[in-house]
JSON list of C-alpha atoms and ligand atoms in Angstrom, two decimals:
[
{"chain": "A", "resi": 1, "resn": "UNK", "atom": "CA", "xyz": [-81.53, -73.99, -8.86]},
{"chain": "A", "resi": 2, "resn": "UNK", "atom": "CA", "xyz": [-78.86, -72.29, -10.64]},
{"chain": "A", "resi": 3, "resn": "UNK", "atom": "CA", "xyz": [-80.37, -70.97, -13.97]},
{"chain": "A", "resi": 4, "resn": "UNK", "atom": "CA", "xyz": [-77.31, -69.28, -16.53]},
{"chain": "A", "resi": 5, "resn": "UNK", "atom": "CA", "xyz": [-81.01, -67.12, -18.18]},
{"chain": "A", "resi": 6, "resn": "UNK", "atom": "CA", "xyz": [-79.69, -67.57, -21.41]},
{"chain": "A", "resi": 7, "resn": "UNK", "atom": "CA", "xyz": [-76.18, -66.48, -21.00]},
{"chain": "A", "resi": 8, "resn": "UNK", "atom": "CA", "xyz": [-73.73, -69.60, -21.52]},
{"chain": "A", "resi": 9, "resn": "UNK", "atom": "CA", "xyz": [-70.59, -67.20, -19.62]},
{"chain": "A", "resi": 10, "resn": "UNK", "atom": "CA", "xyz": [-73.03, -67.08, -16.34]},
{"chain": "A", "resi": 11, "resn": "UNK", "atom": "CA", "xyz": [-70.95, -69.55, -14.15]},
{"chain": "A", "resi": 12, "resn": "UNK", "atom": "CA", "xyz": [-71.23, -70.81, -11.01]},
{"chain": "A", "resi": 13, "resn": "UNK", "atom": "CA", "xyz": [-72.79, -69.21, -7.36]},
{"chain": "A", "resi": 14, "resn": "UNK", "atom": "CA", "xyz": [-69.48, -67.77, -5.41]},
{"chain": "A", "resi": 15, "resn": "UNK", "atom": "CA", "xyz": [-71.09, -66.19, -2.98]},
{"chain": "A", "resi": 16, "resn": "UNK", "atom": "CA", "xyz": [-74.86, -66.83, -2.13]},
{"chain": "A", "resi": 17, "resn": "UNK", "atom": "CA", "xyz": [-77.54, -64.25, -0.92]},
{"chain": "A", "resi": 18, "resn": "UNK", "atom": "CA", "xyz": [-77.19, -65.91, 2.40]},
{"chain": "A", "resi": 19, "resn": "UNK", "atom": "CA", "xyz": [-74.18, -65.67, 3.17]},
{"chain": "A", "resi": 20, "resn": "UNK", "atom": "CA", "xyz": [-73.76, -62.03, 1.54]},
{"chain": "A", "resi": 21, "resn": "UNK", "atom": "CA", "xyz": [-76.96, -60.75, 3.76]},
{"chain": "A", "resi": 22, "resn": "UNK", "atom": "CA", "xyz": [-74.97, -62.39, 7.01]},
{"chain": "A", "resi": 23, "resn": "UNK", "atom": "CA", "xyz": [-71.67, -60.57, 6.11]},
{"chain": "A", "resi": 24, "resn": "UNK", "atom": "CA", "xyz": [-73.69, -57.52, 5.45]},
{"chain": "A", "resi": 25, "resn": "UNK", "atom": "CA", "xyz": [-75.23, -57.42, 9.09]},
{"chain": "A", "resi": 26, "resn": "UNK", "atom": "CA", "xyz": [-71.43, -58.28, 10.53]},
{"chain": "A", "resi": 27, "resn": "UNK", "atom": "CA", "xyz": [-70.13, -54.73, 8.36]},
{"chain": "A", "resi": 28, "resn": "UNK", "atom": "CA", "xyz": [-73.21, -52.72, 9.54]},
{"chain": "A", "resi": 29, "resn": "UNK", "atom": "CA", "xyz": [-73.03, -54.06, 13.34]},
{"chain": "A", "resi": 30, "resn": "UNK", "atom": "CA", "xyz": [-69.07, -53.28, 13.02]},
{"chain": "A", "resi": 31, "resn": "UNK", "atom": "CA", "xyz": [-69.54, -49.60, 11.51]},
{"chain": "A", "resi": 32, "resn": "UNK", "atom": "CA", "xyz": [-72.42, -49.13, 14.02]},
{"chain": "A", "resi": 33, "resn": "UNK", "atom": "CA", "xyz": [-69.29, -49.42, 16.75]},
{"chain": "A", "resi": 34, "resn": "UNK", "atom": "CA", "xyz": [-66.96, -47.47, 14.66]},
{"chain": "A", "resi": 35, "resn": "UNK", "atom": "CA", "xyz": [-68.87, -44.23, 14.23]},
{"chain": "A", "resi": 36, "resn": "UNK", "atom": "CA", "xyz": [-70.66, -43.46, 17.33]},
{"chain": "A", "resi": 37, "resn": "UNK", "atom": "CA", "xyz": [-71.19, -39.92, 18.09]},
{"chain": "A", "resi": 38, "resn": "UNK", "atom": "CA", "xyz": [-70.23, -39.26, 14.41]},
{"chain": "A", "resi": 39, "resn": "UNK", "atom": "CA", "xyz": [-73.00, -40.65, 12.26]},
{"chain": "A", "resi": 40, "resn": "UNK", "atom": "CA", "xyz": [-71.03, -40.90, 8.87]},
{"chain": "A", "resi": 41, "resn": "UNK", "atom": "CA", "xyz": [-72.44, -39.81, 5.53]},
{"chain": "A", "resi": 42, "resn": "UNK", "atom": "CA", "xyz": [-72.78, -42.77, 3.11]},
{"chain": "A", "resi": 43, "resn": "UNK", "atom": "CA", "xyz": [-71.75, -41.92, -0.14]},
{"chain": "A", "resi": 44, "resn": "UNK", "atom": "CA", "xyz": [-72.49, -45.02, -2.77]},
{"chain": "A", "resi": 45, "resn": "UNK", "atom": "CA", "xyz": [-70.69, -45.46, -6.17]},
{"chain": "A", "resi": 46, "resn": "UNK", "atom": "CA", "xyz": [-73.21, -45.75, -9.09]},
{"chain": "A", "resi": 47, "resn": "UNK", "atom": "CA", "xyz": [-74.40, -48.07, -10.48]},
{"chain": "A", "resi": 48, "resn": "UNK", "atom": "CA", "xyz": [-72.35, -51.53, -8.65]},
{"chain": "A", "resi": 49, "resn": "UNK", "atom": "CA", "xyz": [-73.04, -50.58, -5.28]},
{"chain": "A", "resi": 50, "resn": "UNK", "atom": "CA", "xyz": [-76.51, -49.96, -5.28]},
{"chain": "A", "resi": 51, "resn": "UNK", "atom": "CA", "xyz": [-77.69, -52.53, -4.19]},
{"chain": "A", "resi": 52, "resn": "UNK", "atom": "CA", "xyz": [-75.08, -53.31, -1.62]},
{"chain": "A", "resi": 53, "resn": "UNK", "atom": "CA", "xyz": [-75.87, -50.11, -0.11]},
{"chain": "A", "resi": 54, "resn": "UNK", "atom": "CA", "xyz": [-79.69, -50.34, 0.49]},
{"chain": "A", "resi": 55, "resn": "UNK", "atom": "CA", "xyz": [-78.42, -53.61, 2.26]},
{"chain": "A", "resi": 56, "resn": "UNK", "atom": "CA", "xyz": [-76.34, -52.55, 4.07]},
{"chain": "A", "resi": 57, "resn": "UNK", "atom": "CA", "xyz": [-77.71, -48.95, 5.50]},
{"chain": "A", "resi": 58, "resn": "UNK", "atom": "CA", "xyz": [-80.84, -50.70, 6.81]},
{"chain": "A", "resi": 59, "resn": "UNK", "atom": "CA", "xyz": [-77.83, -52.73, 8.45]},
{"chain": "A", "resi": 60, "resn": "UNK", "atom": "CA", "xyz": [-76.37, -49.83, 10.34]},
{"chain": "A", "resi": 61, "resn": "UNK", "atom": "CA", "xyz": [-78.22, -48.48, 13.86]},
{"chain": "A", "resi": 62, "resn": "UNK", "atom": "CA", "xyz": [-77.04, -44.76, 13.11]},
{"chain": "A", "resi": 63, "resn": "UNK", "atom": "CA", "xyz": [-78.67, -41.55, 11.55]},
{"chain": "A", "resi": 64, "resn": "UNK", "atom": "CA", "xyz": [-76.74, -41.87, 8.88]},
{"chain": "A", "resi": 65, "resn": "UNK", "atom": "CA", "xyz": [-77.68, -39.90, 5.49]},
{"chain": "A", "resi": 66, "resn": "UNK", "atom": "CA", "xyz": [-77.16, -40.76, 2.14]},
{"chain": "A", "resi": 67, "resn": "UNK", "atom": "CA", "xyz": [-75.76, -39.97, -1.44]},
{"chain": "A", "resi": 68, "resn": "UNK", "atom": "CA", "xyz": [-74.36, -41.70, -4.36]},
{"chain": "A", "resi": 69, "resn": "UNK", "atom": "CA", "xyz": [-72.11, -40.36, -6.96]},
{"chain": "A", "resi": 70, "resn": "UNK", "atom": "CA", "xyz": [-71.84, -42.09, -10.69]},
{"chain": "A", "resi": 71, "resn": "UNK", "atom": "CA", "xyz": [-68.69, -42.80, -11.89]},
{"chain": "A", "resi": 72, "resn": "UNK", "atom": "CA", "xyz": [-68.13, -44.59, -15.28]},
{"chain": "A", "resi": 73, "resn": "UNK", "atom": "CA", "xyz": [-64.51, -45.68, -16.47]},
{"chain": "A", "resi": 74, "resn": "UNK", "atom": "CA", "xyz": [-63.06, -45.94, -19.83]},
{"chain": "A", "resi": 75, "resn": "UNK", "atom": "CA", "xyz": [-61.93, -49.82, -20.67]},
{"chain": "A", "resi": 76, "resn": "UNK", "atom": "CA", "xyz": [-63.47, -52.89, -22.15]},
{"chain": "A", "resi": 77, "resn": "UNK", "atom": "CA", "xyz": [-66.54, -54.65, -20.82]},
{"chain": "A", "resi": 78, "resn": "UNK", "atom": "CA", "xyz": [-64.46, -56.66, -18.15]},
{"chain": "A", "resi": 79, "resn": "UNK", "atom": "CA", "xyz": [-61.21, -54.27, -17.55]},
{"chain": "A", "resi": 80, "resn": "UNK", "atom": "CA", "xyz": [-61.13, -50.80, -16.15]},
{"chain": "A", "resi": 81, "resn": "UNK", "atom": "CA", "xyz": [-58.64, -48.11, -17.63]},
{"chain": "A", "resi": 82, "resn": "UNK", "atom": "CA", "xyz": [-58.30, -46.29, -14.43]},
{"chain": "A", "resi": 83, "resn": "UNK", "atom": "CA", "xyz": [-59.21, -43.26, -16.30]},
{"chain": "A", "resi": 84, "resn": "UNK", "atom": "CA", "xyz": [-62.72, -42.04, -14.47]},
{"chain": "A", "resi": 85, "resn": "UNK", "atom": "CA", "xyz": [-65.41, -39.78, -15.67]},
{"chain": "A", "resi": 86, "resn": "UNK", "atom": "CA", "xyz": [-67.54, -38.60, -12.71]},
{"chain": "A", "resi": 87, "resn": "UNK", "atom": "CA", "xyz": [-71.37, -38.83, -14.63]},
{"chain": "A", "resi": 88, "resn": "UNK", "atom": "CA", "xyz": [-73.28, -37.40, -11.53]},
{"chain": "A", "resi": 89, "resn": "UNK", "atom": "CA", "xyz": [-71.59, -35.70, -8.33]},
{"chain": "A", "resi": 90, "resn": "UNK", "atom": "CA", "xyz": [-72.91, -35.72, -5.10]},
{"chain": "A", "resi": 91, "resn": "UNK", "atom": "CA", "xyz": [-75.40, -33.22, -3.78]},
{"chain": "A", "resi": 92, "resn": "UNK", "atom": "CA", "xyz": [-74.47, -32.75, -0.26]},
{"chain": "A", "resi": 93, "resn": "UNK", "atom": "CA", "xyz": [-71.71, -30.50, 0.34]},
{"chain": "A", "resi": 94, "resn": "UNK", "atom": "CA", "xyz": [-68.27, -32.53, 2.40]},
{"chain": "A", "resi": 95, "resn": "UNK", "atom": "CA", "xyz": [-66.52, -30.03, 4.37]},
{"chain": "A", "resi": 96, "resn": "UNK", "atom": "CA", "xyz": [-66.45, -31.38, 7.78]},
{"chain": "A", "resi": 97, "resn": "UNK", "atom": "CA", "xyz": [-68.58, -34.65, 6.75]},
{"chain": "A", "resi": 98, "resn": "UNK", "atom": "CA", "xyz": [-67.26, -38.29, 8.12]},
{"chain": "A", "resi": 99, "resn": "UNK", "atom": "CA", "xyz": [-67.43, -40.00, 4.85]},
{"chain": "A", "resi": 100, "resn": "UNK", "atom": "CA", "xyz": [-67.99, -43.78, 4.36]},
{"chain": "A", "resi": 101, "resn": "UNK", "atom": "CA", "xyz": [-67.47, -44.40, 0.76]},
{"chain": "A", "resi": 102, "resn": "UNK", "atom": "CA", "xyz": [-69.30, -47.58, -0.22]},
{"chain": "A", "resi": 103, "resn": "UNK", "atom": "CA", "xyz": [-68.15, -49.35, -3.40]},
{"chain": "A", "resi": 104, "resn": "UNK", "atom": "CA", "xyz": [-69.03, -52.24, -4.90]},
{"chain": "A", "resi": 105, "resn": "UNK", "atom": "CA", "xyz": [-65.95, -54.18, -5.81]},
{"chain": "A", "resi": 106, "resn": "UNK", "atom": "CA", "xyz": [-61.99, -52.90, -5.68]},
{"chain": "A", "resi": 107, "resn": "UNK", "atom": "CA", "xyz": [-59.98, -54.73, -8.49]},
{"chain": "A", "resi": 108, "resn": "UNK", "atom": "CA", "xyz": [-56.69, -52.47, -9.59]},
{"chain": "A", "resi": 109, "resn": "UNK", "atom": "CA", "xyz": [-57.62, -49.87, -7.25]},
{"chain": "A", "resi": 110, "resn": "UNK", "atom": "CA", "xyz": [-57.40, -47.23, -10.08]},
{"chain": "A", "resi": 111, "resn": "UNK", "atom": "CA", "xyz": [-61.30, -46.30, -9.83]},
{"chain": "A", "resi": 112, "resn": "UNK", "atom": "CA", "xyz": [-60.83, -45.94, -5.68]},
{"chain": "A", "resi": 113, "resn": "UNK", "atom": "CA", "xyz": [-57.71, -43.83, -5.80]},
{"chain": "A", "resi": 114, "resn": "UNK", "atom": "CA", "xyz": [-59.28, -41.66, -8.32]},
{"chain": "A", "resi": 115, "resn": "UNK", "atom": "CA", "xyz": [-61.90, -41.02, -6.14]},
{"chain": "A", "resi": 116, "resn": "UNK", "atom": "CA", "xyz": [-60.40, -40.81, -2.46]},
{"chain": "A", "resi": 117, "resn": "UNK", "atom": "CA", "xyz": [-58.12, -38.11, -3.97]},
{"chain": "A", "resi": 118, "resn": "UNK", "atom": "CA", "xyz": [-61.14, -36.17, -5.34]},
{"chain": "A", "resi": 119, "resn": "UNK", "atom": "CA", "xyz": [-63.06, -36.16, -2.03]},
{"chain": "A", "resi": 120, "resn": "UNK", "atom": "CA", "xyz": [-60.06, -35.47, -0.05]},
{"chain": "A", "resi": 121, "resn": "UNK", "atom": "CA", "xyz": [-59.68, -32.37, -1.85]},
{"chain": "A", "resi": 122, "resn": "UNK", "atom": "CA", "xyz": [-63.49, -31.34, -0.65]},
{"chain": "A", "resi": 123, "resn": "UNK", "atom": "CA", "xyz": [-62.10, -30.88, 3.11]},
{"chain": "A", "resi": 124, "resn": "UNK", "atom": "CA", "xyz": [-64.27, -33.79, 5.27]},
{"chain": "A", "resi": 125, "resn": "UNK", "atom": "CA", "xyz": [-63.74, -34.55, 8.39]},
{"chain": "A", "resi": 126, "resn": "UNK", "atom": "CA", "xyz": [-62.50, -38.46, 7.45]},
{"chain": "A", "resi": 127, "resn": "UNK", "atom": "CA", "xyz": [-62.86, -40.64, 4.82]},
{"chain": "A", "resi": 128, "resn": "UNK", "atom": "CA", "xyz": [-63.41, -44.54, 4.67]},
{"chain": "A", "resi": 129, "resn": "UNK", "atom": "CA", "xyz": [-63.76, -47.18, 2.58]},
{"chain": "A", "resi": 130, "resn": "UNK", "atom": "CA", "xyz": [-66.11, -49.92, 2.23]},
{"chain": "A", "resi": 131, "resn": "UNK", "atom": "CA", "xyz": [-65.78, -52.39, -0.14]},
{"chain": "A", "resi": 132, "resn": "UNK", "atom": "CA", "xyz": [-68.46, -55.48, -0.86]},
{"chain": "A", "resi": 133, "resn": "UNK", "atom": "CA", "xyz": [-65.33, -57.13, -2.57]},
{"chain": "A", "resi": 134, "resn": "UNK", "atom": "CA", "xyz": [-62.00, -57.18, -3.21]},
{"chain": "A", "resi": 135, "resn": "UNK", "atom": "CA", "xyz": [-59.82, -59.30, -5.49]},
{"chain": "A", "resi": 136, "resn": "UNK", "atom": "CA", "xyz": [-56.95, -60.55, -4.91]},
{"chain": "A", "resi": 137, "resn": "UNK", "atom": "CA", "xyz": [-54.78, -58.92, -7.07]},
{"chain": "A", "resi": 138, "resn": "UNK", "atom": "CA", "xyz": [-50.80, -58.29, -7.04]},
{"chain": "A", "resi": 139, "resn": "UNK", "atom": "CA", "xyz": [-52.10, -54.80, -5.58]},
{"chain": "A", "resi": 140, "resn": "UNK", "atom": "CA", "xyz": [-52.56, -54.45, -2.06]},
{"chain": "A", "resi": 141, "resn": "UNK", "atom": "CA", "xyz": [-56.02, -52.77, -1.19]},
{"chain": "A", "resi": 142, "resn": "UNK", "atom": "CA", "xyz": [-55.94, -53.34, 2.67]},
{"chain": "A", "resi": 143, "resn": "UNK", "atom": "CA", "xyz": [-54.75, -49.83, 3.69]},
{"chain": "A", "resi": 144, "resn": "UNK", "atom": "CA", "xyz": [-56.98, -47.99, 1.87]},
{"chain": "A", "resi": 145, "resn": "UNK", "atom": "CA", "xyz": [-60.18, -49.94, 2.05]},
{"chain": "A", "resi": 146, "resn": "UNK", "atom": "CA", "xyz": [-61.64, -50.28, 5.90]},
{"chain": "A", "resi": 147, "resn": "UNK", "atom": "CA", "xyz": [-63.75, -52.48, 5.58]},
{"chain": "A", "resi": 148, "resn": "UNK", "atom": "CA", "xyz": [-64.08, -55.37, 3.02]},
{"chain": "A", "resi": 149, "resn": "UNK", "atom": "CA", "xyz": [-66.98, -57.98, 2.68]},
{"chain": "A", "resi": 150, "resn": "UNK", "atom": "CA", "xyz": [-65.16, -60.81, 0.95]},
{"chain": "A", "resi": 151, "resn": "UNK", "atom": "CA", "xyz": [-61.87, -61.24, -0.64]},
{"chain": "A", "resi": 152, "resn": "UNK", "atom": "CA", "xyz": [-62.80, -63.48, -3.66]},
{"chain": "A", "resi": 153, "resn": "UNK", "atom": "CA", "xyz": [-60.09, -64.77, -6.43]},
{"chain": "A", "resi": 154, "resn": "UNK", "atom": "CA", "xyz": [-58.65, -62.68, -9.50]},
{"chain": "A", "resi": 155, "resn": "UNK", "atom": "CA", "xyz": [-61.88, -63.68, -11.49]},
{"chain": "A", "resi": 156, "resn": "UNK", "atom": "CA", "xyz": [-64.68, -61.50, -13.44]},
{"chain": "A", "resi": 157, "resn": "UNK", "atom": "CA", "xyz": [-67.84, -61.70, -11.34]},
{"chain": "A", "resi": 158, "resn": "UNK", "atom": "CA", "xyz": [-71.52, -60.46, -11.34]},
{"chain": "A", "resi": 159, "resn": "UNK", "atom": "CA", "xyz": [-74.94, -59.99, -9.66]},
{"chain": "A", "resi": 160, "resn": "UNK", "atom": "CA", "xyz": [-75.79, -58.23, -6.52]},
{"chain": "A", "resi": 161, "resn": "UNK", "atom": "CA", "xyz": [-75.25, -54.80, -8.10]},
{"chain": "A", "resi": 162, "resn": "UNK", "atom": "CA", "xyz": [-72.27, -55.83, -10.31]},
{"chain": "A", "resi": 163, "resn": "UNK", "atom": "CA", "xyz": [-72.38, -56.08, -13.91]},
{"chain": "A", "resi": 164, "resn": "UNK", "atom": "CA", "xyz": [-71.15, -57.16, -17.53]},
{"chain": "A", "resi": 165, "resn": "UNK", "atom": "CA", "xyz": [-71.83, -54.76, -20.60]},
{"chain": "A", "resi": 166, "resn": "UNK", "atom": "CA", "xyz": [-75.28, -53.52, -17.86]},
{"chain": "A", "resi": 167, "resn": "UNK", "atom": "CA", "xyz": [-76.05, -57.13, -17.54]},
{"chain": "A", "resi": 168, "resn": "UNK", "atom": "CA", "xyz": [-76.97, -59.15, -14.44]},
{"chain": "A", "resi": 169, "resn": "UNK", "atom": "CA", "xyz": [-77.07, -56.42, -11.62]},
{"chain": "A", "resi": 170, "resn": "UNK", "atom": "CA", "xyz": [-80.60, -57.97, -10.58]},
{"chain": "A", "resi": 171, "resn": "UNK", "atom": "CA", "xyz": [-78.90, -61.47, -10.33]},
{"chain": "A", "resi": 172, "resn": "UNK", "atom": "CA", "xyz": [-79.49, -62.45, -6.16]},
{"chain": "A", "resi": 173, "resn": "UNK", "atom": "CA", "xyz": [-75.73, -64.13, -5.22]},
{"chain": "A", "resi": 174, "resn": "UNK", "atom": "CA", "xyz": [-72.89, -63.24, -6.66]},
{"chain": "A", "resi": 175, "resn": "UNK", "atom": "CA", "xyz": [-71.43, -65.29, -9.54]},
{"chain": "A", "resi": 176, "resn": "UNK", "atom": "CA", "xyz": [-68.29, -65.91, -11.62]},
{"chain": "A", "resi": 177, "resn": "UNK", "atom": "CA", "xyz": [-68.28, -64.89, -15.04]},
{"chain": "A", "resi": 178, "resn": "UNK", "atom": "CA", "xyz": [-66.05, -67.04, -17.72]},
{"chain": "A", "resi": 179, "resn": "UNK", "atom": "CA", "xyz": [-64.90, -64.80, -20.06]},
{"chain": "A", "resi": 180, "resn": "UNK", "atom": "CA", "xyz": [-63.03, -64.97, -23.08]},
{"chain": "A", "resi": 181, "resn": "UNK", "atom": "CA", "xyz": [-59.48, -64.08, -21.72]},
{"chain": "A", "resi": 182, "resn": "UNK", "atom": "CA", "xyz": [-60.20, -65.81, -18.67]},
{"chain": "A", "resi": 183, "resn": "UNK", "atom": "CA", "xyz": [-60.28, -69.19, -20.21]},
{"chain": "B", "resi": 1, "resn": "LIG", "atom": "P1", "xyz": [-60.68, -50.97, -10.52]},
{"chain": "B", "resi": 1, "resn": "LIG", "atom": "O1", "xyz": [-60.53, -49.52, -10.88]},
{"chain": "B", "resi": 1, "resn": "LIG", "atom": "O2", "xyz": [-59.82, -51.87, -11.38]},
{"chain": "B", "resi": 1, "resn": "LIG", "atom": "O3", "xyz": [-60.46, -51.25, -9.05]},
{"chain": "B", "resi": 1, "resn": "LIG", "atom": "O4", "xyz": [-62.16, -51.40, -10.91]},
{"chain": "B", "resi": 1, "resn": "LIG", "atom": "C1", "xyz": [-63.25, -51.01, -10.15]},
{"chain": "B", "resi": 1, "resn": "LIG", "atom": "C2", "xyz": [-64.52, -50.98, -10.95]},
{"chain": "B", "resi": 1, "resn": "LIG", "atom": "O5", "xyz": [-64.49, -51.88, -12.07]},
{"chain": "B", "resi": 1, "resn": "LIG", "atom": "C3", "xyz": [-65.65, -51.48, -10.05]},
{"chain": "B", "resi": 1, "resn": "LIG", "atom": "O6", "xyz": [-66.27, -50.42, -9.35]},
{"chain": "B", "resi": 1, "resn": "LIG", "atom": "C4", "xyz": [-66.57, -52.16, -11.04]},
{"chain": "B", "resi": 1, "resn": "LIG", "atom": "O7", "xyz": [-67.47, -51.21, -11.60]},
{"chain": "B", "resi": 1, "resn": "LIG", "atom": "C5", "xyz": [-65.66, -52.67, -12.13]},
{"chain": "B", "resi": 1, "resn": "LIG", "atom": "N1", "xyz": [-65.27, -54.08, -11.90]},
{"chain": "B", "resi": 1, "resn": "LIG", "atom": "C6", "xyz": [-64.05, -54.55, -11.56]},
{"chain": "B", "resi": 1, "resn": "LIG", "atom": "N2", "xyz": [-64.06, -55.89, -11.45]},
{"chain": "B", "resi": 1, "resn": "LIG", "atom": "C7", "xyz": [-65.34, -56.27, -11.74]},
{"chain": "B", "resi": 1, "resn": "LIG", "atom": "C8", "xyz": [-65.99, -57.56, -11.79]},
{"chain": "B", "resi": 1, "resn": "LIG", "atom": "O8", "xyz": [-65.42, -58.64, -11.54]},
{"chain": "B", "resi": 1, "resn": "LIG", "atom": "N3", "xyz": [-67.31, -57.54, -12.13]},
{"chain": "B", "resi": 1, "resn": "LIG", "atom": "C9", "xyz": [-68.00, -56.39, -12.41]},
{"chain": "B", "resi": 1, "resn": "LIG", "atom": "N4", "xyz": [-67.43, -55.18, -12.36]},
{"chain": "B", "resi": 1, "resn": "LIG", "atom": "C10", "xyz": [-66.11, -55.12, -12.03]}
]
């Protein structure tokens, strides 16, 4: 049962719990492969990809550790700017450190390059990207972004982490959001 709690822009389920918890174990069975003998350090983006990440480390047969960093960008409540204010930095230090940067959803790509050039300049060892979602946008995300969950259409979305004006993060699948200037 689909409820919209109140909010007449919730739309429809695009992806449900089900099948985001089965692509989950796929990425964390696949990175499992990727990094052994190099357990990575998991560094989530605040606040969209939190809970993607507790998903998806209990997904992952490694000793890996992990951080988060907040990021918040300038823009209205359903665009980004590209211009990013880090909020909290990591605590762990990255020289030497095989990062796996775990974001919630790529859209421009402004927020990610933003921050693969600020943890390239701390000297680890590699750096990755994995992304619960990425739109399909004129931009081209597939070179910098390892690993993707599910390439969904050029459409405003919410729930599982993701968010409009701090609204729906606790929402279980992930769901389309009709907004104003998408209609
Ligand atoms: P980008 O810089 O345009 O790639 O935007 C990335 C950031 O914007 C994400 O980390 C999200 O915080 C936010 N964002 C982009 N698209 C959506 C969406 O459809 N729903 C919720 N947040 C989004």
């Amino acid at each position: 049962m689909q409820s919209n709690g109140g909010d007449p822009h919730l739309g429809p389920i695009l992806i449900s719990h089900d099948d985001l918890h089965s692509r989950i174990g796929a990425l964390g069975a696949q990175i499992t492969a990727d990094y052994q003998g190099r357990p990575p350090l998991m560094v989530g983006v605040l606040k969209g990809a939190f809970v993607f990440m507790a998903d998806l480390v209990r997904c992952i047969d490694l000793p890996v550790e992990v951080d988060f960093m907040a990021v918040s960008s300038y823009g209205s409540a359903t665009k980004t700017s590209g211009v990013v204010r880090i909020v909290k930095d990591l605590d762990v230090d990255l020289t030497d450190r095989h990062v796996l940067l775990v974001e919630d959803i790529v859209d421009s790509g402004l927020t990610l390059s933003y921050l693969r050039k600020n943890l390239m300049a701390r000297g680890p060892a590699s750096l990755e990207v994995c992304a619960l979602l990425a739109k399909q946008t004129e931009h081209d995300v597939d070179d910098e972004v390892r690993y993707v969950g599910f390439d969904i259409p050029d459409e405003f979305v919410v729930g599982y982490g993701l968010d409009v004006a701090e609204r729906h993060r606790n929402l279980r699948d992930v769901r389309q959001y009709l907004t104003d200037d998408a209609t």
